CSV table of C-alpha atoms and ligand atoms in Angstrom, one decimal:
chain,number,residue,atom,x,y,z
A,1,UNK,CA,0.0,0.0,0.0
A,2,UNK,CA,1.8,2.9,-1.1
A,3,UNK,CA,-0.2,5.7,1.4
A,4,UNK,CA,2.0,3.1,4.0
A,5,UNK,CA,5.9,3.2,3.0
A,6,UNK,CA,4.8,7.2,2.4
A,7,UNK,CA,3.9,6.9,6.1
A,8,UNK,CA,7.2,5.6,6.6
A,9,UNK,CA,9.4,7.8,5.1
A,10,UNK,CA,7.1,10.8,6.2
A,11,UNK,CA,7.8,9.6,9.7
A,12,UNK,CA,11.8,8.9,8.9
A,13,UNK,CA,11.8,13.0,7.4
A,14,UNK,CA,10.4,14.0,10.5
A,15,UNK,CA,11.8,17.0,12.2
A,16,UNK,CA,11.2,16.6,15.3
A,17,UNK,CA,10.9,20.5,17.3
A,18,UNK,CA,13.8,21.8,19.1
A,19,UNK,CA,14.9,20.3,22.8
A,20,UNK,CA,16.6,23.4,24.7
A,21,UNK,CA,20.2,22.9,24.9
A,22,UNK,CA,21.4,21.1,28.5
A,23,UNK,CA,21.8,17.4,29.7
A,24,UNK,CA,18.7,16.8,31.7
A,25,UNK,CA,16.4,15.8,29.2
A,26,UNK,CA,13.0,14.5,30.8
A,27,UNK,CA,12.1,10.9,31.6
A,28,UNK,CA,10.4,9.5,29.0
A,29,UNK,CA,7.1,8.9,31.7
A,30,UNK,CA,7.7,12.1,32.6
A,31,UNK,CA,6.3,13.9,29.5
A,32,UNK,CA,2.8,15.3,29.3
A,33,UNK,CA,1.0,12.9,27.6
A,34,UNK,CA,-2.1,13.2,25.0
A,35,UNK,CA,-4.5,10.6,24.2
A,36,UNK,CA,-7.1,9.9,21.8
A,37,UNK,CA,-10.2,7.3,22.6
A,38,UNK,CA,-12.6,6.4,20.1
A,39,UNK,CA,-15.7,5.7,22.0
A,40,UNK,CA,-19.0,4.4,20.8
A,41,UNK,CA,-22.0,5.9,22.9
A,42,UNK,CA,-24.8,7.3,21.8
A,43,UNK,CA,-23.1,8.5,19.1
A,44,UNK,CA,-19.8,7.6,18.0
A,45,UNK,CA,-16.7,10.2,18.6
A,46,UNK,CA,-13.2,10.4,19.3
A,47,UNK,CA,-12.2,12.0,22.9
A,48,UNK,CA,-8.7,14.1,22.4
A,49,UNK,CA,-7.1,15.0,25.9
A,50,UNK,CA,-4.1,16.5,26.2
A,51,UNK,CA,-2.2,16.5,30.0
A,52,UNK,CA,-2.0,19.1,32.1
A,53,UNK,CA,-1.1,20.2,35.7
A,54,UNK,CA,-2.4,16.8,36.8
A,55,UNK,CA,-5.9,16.3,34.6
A,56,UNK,CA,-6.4,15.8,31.1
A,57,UNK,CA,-8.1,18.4,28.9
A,58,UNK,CA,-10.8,17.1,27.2
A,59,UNK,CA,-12.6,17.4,23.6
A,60,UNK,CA,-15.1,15.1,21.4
A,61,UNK,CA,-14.7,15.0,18.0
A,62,UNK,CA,-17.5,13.6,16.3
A,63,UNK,CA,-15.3,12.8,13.1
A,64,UNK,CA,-12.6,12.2,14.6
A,65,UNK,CA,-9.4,14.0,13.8
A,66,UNK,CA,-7.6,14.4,9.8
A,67,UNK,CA,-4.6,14.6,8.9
A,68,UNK,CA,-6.0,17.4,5.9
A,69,UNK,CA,-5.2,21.1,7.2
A,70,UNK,CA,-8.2,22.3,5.3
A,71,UNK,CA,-10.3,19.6,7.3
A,72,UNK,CA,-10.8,21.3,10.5
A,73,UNK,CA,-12.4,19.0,12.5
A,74,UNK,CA,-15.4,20.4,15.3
A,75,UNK,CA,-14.4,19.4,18.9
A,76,UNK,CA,-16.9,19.8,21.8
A,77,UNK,CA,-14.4,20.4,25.2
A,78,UNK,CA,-15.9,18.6,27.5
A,79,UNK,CA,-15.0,18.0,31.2
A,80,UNK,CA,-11.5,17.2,32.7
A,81,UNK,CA,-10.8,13.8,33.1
A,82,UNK,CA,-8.6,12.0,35.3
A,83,UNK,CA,-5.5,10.6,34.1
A,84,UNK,CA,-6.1,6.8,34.9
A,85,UNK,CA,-8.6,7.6,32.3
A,86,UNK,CA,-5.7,7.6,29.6
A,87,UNK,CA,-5.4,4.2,29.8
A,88,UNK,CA,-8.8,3.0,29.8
A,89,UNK,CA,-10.2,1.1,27.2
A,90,UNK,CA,-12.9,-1.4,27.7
A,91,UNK,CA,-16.7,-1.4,28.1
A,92,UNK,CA,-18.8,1.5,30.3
A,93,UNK,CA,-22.0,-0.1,30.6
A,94,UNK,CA,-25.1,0.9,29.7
A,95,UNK,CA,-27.2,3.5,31.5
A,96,UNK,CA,-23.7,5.0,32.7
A,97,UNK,CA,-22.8,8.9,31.4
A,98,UNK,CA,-20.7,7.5,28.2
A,99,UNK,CA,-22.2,4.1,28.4
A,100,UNK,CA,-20.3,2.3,25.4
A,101,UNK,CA,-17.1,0.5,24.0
A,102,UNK,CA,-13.6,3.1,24.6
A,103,UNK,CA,-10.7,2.1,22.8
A,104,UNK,CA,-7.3,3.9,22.7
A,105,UNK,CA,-7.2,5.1,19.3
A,106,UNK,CA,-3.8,7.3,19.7
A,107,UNK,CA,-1.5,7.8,22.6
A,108,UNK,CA,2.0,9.6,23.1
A,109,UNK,CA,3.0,13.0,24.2
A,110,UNK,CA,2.5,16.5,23.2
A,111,UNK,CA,4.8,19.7,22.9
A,112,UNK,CA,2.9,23.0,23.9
A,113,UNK,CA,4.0,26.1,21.9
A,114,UNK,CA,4.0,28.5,24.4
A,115,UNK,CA,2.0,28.9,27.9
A,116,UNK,CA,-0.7,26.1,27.3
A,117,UNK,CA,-3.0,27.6,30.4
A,118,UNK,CA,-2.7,31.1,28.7
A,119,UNK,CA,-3.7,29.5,25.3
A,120,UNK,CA,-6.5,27.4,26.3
A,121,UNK,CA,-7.7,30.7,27.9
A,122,UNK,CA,-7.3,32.7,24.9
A,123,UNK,CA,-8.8,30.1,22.7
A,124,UNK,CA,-5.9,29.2,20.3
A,125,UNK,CA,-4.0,26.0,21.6
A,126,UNK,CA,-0.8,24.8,19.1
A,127,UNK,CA,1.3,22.1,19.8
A,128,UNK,CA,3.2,18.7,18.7
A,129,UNK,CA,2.1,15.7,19.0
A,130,UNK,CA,4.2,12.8,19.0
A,131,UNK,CA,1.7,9.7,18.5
A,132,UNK,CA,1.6,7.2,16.6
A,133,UNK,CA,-1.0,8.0,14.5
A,134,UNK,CA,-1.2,11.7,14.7
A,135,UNK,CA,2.0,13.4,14.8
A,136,UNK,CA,3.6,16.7,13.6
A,137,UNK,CA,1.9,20.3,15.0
A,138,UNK,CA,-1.6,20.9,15.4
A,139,UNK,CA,-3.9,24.0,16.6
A,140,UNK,CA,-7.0,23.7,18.8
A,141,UNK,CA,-9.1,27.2,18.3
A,142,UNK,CA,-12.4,28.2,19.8
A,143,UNK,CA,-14.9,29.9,17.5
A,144,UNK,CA,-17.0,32.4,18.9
A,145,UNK,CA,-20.3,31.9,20.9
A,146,UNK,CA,-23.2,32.4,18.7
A,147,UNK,CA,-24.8,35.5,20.3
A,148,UNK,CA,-28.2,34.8,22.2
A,149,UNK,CA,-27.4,31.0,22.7
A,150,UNK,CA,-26.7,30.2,26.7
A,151,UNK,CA,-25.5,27.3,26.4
A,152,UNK,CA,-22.3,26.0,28.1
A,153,UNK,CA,-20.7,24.3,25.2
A,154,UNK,CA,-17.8,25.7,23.9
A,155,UNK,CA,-16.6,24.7,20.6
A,156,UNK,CA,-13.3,24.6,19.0
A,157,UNK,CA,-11.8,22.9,16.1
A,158,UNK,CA,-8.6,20.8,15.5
A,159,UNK,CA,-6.5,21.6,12.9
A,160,UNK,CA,-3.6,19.5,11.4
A,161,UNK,CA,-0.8,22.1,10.7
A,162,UNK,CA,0.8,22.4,7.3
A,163,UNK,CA,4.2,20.3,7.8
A,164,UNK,CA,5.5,17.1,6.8
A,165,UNK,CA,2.8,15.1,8.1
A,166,UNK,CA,-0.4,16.8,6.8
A,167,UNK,CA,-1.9,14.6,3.8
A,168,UNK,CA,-5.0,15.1,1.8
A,169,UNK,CA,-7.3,13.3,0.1
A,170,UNK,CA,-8.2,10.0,1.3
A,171,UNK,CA,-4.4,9.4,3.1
A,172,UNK,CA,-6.1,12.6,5.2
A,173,UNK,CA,-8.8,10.1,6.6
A,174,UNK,CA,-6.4,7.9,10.0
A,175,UNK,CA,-9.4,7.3,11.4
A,176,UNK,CA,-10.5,4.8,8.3
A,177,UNK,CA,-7.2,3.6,8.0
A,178,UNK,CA,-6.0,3.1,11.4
A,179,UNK,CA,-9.1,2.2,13.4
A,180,UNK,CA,-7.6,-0.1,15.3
A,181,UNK,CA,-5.9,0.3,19.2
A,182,UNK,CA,-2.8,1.2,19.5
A,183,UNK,CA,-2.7,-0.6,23.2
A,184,UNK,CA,-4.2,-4.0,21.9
A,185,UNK,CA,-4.6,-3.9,18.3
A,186,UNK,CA,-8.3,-4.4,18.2
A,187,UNK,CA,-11.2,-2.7,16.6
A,188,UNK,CA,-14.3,-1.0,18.7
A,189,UNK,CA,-16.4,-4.3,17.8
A,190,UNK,CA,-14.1,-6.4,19.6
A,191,UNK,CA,-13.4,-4.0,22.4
A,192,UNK,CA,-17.1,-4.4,23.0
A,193,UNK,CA,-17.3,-8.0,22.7
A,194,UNK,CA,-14.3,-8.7,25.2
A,195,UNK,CA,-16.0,-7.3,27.8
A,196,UNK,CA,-12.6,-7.4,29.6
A,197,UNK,CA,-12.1,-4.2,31.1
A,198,UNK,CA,-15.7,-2.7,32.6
A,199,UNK,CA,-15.7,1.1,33.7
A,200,UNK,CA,-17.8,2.1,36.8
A,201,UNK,CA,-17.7,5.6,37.5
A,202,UNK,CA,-18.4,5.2,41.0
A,203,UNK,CA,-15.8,3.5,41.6
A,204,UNK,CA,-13.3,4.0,39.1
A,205,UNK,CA,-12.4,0.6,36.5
A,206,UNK,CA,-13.2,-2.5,38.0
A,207,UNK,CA,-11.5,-6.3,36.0
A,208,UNK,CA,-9.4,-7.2,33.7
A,209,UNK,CA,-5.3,-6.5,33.6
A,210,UNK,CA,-4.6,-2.6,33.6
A,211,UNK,CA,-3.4,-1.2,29.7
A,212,UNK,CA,0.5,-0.3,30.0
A,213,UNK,CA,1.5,3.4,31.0
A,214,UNK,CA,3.1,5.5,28.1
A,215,UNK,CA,7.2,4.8,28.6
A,216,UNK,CA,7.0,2.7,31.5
A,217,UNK,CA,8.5,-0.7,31.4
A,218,UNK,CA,6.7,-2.0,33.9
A,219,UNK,CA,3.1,-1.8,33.3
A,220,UNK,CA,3.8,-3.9,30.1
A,221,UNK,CA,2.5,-8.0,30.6
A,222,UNK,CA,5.6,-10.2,30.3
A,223,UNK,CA,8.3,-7.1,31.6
A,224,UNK,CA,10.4,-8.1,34.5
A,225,UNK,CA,13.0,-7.1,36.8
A,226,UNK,CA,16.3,-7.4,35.7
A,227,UNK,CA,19.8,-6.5,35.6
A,228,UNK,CA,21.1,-5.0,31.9
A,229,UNK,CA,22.0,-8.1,30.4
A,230,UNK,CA,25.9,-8.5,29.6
A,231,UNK,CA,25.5,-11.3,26.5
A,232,UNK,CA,22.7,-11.2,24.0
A,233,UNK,CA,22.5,-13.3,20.7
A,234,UNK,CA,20.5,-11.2,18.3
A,235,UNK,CA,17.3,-12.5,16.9
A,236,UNK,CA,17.6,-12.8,12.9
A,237,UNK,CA,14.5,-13.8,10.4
A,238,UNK,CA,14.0,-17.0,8.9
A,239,UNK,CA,13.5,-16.6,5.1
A,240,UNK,CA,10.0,-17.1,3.4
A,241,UNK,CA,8.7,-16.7,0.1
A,242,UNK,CA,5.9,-13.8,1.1
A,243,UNK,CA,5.0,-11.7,3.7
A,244,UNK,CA,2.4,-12.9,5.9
A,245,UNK,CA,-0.9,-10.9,4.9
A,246,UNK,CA,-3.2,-11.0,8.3
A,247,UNK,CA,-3.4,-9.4,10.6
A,248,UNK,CA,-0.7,-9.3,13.9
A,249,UNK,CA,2.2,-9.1,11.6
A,250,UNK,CA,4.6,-5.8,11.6
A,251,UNK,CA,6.2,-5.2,8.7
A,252,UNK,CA,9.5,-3.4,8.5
A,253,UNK,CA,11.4,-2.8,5.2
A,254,UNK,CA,14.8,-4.8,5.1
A,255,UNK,CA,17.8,-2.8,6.2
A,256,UNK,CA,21.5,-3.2,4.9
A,257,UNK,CA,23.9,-2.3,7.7
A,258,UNK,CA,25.8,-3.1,10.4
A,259,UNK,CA,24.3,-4.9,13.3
A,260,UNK,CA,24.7,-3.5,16.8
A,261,UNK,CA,23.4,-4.4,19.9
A,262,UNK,CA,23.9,-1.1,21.6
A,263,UNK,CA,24.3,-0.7,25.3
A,264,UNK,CA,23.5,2.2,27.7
A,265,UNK,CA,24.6,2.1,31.2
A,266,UNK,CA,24.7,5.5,33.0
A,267,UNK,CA,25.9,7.6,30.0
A,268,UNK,CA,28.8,4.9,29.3
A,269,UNK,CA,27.8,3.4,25.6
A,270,UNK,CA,28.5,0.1,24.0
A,271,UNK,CA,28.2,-0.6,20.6
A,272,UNK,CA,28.7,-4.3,19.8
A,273,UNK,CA,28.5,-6.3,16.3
A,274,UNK,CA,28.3,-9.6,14.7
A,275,UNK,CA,32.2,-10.5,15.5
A,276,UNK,CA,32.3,-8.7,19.2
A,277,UNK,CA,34.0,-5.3,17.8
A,278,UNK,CA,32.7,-2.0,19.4
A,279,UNK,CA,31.4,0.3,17.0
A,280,UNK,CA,31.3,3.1,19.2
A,281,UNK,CA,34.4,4.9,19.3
A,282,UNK,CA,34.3,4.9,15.4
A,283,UNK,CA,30.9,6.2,15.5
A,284,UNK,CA,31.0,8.9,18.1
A,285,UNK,CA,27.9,11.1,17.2
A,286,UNK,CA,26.0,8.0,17.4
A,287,UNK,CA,27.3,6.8,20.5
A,288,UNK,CA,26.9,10.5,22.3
A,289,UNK,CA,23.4,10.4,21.2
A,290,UNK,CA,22.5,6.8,23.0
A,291,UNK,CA,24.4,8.3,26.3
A,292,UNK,CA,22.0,11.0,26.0
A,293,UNK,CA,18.8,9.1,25.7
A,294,UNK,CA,16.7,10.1,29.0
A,295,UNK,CA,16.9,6.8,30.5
A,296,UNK,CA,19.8,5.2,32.9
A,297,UNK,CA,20.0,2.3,31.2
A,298,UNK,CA,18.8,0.7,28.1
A,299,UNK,CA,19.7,-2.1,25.4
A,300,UNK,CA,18.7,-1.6,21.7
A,301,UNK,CA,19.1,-3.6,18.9
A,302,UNK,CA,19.8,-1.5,16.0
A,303,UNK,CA,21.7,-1.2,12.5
A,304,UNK,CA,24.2,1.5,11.2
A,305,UNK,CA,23.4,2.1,7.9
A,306,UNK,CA,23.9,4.9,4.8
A,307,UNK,CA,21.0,5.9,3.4
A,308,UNK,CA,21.8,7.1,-0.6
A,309,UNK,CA,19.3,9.4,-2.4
A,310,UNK,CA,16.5,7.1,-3.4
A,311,UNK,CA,16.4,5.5,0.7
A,312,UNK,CA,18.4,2.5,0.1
A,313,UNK,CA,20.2,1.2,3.1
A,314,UNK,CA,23.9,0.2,2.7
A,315,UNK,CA,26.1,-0.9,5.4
A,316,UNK,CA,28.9,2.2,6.3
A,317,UNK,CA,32.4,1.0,5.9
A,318,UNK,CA,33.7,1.4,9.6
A,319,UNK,CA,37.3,2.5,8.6
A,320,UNK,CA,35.8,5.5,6.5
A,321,UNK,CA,33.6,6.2,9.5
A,322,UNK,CA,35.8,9.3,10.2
A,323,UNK,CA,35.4,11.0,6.9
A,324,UNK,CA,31.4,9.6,6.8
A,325,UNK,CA,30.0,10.3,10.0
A,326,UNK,CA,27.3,12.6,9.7
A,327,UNK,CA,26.1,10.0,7.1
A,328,UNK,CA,25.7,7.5,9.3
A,329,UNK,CA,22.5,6.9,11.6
A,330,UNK,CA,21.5,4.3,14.0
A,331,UNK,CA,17.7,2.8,13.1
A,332,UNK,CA,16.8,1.1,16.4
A,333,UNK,CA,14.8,-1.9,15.7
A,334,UNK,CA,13.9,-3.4,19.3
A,335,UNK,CA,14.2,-2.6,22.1
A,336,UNK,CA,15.6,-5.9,25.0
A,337,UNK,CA,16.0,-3.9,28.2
A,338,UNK,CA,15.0,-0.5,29.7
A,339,UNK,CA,15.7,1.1,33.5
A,340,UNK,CA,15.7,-2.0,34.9
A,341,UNK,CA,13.0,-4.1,33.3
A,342,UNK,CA,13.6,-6.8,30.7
A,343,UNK,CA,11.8,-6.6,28.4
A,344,UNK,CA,12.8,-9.8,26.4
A,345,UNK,CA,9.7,-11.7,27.6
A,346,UNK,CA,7.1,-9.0,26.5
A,347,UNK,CA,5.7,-8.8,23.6
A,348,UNK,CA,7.2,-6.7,20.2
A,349,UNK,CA,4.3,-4.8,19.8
A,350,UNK,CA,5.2,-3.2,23.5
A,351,UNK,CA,8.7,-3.1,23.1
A,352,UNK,CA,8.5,-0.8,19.8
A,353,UNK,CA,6.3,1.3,21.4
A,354,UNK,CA,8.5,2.4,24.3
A,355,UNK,CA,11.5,2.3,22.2
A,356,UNK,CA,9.4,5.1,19.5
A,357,UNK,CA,9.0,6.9,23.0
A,358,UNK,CA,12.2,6.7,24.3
A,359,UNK,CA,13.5,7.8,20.7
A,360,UNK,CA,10.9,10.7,20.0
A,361,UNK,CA,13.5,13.3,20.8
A,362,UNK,CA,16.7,11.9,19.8
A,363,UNK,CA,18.7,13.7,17.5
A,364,UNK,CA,18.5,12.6,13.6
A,365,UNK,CA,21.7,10.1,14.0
A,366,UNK,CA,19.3,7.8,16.1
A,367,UNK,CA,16.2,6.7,14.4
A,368,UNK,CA,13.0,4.6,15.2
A,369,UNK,CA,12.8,1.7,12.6
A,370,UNK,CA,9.2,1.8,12.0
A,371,UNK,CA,6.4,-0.8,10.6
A,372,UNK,CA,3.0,-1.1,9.5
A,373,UNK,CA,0.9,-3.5,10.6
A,374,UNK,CA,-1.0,-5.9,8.5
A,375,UNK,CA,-1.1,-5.2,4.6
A,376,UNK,CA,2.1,-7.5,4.0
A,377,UNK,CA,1.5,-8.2,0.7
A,378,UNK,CA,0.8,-4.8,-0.6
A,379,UNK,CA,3.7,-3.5,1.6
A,380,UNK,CA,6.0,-6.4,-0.2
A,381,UNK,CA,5.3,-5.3,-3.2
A,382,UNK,CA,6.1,-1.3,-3.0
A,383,UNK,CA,9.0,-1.9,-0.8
A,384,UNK,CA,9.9,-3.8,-3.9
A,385,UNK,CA,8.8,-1.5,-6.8
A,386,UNK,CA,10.7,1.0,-4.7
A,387,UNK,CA,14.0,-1.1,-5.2
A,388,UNK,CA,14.3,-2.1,-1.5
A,389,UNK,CA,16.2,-5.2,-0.3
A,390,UNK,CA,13.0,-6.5,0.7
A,391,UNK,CA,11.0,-6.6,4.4
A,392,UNK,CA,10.7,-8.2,7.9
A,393,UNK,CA,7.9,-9.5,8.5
A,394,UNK,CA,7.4,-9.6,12.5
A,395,UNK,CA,5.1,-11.6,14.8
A,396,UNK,CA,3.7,-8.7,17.1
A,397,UNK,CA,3.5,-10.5,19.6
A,398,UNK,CA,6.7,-12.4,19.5
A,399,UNK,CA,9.0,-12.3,22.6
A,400,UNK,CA,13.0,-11.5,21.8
A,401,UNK,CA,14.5,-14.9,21.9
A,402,UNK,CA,17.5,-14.3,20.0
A,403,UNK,CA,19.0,-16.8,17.1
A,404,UNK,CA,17.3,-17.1,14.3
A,405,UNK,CA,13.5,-17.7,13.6
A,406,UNK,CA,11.3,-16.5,16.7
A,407,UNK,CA,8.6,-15.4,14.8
A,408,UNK,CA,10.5,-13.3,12.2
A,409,UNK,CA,10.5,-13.5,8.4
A,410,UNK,CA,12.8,-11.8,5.7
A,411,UNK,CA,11.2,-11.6,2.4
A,412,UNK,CA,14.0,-10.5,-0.3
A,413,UNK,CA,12.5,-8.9,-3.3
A,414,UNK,CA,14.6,-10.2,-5.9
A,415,UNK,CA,15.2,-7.0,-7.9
A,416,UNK,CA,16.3,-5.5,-4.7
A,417,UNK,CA,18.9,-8.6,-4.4
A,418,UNK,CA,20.8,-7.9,-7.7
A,419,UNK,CA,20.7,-4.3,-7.2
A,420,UNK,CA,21.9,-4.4,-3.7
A,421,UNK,CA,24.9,-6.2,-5.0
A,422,UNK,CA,25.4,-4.6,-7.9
A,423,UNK,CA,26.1,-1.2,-5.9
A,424,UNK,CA,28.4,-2.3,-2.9
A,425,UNK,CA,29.1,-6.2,-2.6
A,426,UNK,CA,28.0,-8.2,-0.1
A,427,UNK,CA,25.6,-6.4,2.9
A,428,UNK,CA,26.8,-6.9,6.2
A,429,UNK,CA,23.7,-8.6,7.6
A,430,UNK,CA,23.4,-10.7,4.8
A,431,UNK,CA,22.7,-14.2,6.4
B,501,MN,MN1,-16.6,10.2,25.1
């Protein structure tokens, strides 16, 4: 699906907004977050909350929010919520204020442009948002009461902000595409048919195994304690004929590079390959980067790579790395071990997610090797018309065994093959 690898270049073009200058970046759970639910009441609508001073702002959008500037979307504000509410999703029965399925559509954390109290005041909110779905800067403005109406309601619209992640047309319409959760993967209907997760709003939610926090390692199921771990085999596809086509899949286009399992431990970084070398003294933008990640420590799984004009991965010749340095980026792939939690047990879909966060202010040296999930076969087939290696097709739910197999598939598009050794020999990763 081409609207998909657009997605996923969009997202690798992505500049991000400035960090002010100084070593103490923020914990990653320490960012204000936003959220977006898709609930079906009465009448179906998406609830947008941003964080704030301890509540989350709160507006419905009965369409739901596009990604077209010239859509401006109307969004009711509605009460503060709570922010255990972020993580809800499940059923609020019926009779209850809301009563109806919630999902979490969107989640991730937003970057006010100026004095958000003074611009929700004011009526003109802008901001960042670094989701999944939505991402780049938005504007929430309130239109004018119509005179001789008393009600309460006050009404604003959303507005995607020209940049590189606006679209038009029917790429403007995430809600369509992307209407699953990002917690869970499922749609509304199933949400509602779980029943696993019941909301009482006397007495908060009531069942069912609480959704993971935004950043934190140990709200997600199959995370546990442990030390950063000193050995790890890195996990490597298994080769198959075609990308799996349902549904639980992540798709990641093939990279050519250099494999590094890259350690963080209190600012010190460790940059290991395939034959035990460490990568980071010849790649020292990279490696100042990963000490500056706002974590303590962390293990990722990533490959240095070139990319040339048309986005083909290449691996970087390590005794050039000198002269080629500001060529060279890290895309982090997974994402084994984080502030004390190993996260080898829990499940891919999980670990991505906290590494996008942990990521979502790195400089441009360090980037979050993104996938779409389902659509394999369309997404084989442009990564290959594009003249890609190929893709990795990814179990979401896989653990991080290491070795080879473990729920991982490499598709080679065959074009890609020839061409990939017609412009630099043999890839470093090539198994
Ligand atoms: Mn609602």
């Amino acid at each position: 699906m081409p609207a998909d690898l657009e997605k996923y270049r969009a997202k690798r073009n992505f500049r991000r907004t400035p960090e002010p200058a100084g070593g103490s970046a923020p914990r990653v759970s320490d960012r204000p977050q936003f959220v977006v639910q898709k609930h079906d009441a009465r009448r179906l609508h998406y609830d947008f909350r941003l964080e704030h001073d301890g509540v989350l702002w709160s507006w419905a959008i009965p369409k739901g929010p596009s990604l077209d500037p010239r859509e401006k979307r109307l969004a009711v504000r509605t009460e503060d919520h709570p922010l255990e509410y972020a993580t809800f999703e499940g059923v609020i029965p019926e009779g209850e204020y809301g009563g109806g399925a919630v999902l979490v559509w969107d989640r991730g954390h937003w970057v006010p442009k100026g004095d958000p109290s003074e611009g929700l005041a004011q009526g003109k909110l802008e901001f960042t948002l670094h989701g999944e779905k939505l991402r780049g800067r938005w504007a929430l403005v309130r239109l004018a009461r119509r005179t001789g109406r008393r009600d309460d309601k006050e009404n604003w619209l959303l507005i995607k902000q020209r940049d590189a992640a606006a679209r038009s047309g029917n790429a403007a319409e995430i809600v369509d595409a992307r209407p699953e959760s990002v917690l869970t993967g499922r749609r509304i209907e199933g949400v509602a048919e779980d029943r696993d997760r019941v909301w009482s709003s006397d007495t908060g939610e009531s069942g069912g195994p609480p959704a993971p926090e935004v950043g934190r390692p140990d709200t997600i199921p199959g995370a546990r304690r442990g030390a950063l771990p000193r050995r790890q085999t890195v996990q490597r596809p298994e080769t198959a004929d075609e990308a799996p086509d349902g549904p639980g899949w992540l798709h990641e286009p093939e990279l050519r590079g250099l494999r590094l399992l890259c350690r963080v431990d209190r600012g010190k970084v460790a940059m290991r390959g395939a034959e035990g070398q460490d990568a980071a003294r010849r790649l020292p933008d990279i490696a100042s980067a990963l000490a500056a990640l706002p974590c303590s420590t962390a293990l990722i799984d990533g490959f240095a790579v070139v990319f040339d004009k048309q986005g083909h991965s290449e691996a970087p010749s390590l005794e050039e790395a000198e002269t080629a340095a500001e060529r060279i980026v890290l895309v982090a792939i997974d994402l084994l071990h984080l502030d004390g939690w190993d996260l080898r047990g829990a499940a891919l879909r999980a670990r991505k997610e906290l590494l996008r966060l942990l990521l979502s202010e790195a400089p441009p040296q360090l980037r979050y090797g993104d996938h779409v999930e389902g659509h394999g076969a369309d997404f084989f087939r442009e990564a290959c018309r594009l003249g890609l290696a190929g893709v990795v097709s990814k179990q979401a739910d896989a653990k991080y065994r290491g070795g080879r197999g473990g729920g991982w598939l490499r598709v080679p598009c065959r074009q890609g093959r020839r061409a990939a050794r017609r412009s630099r020999g043999l890839a470093a990763d090539e198994p």
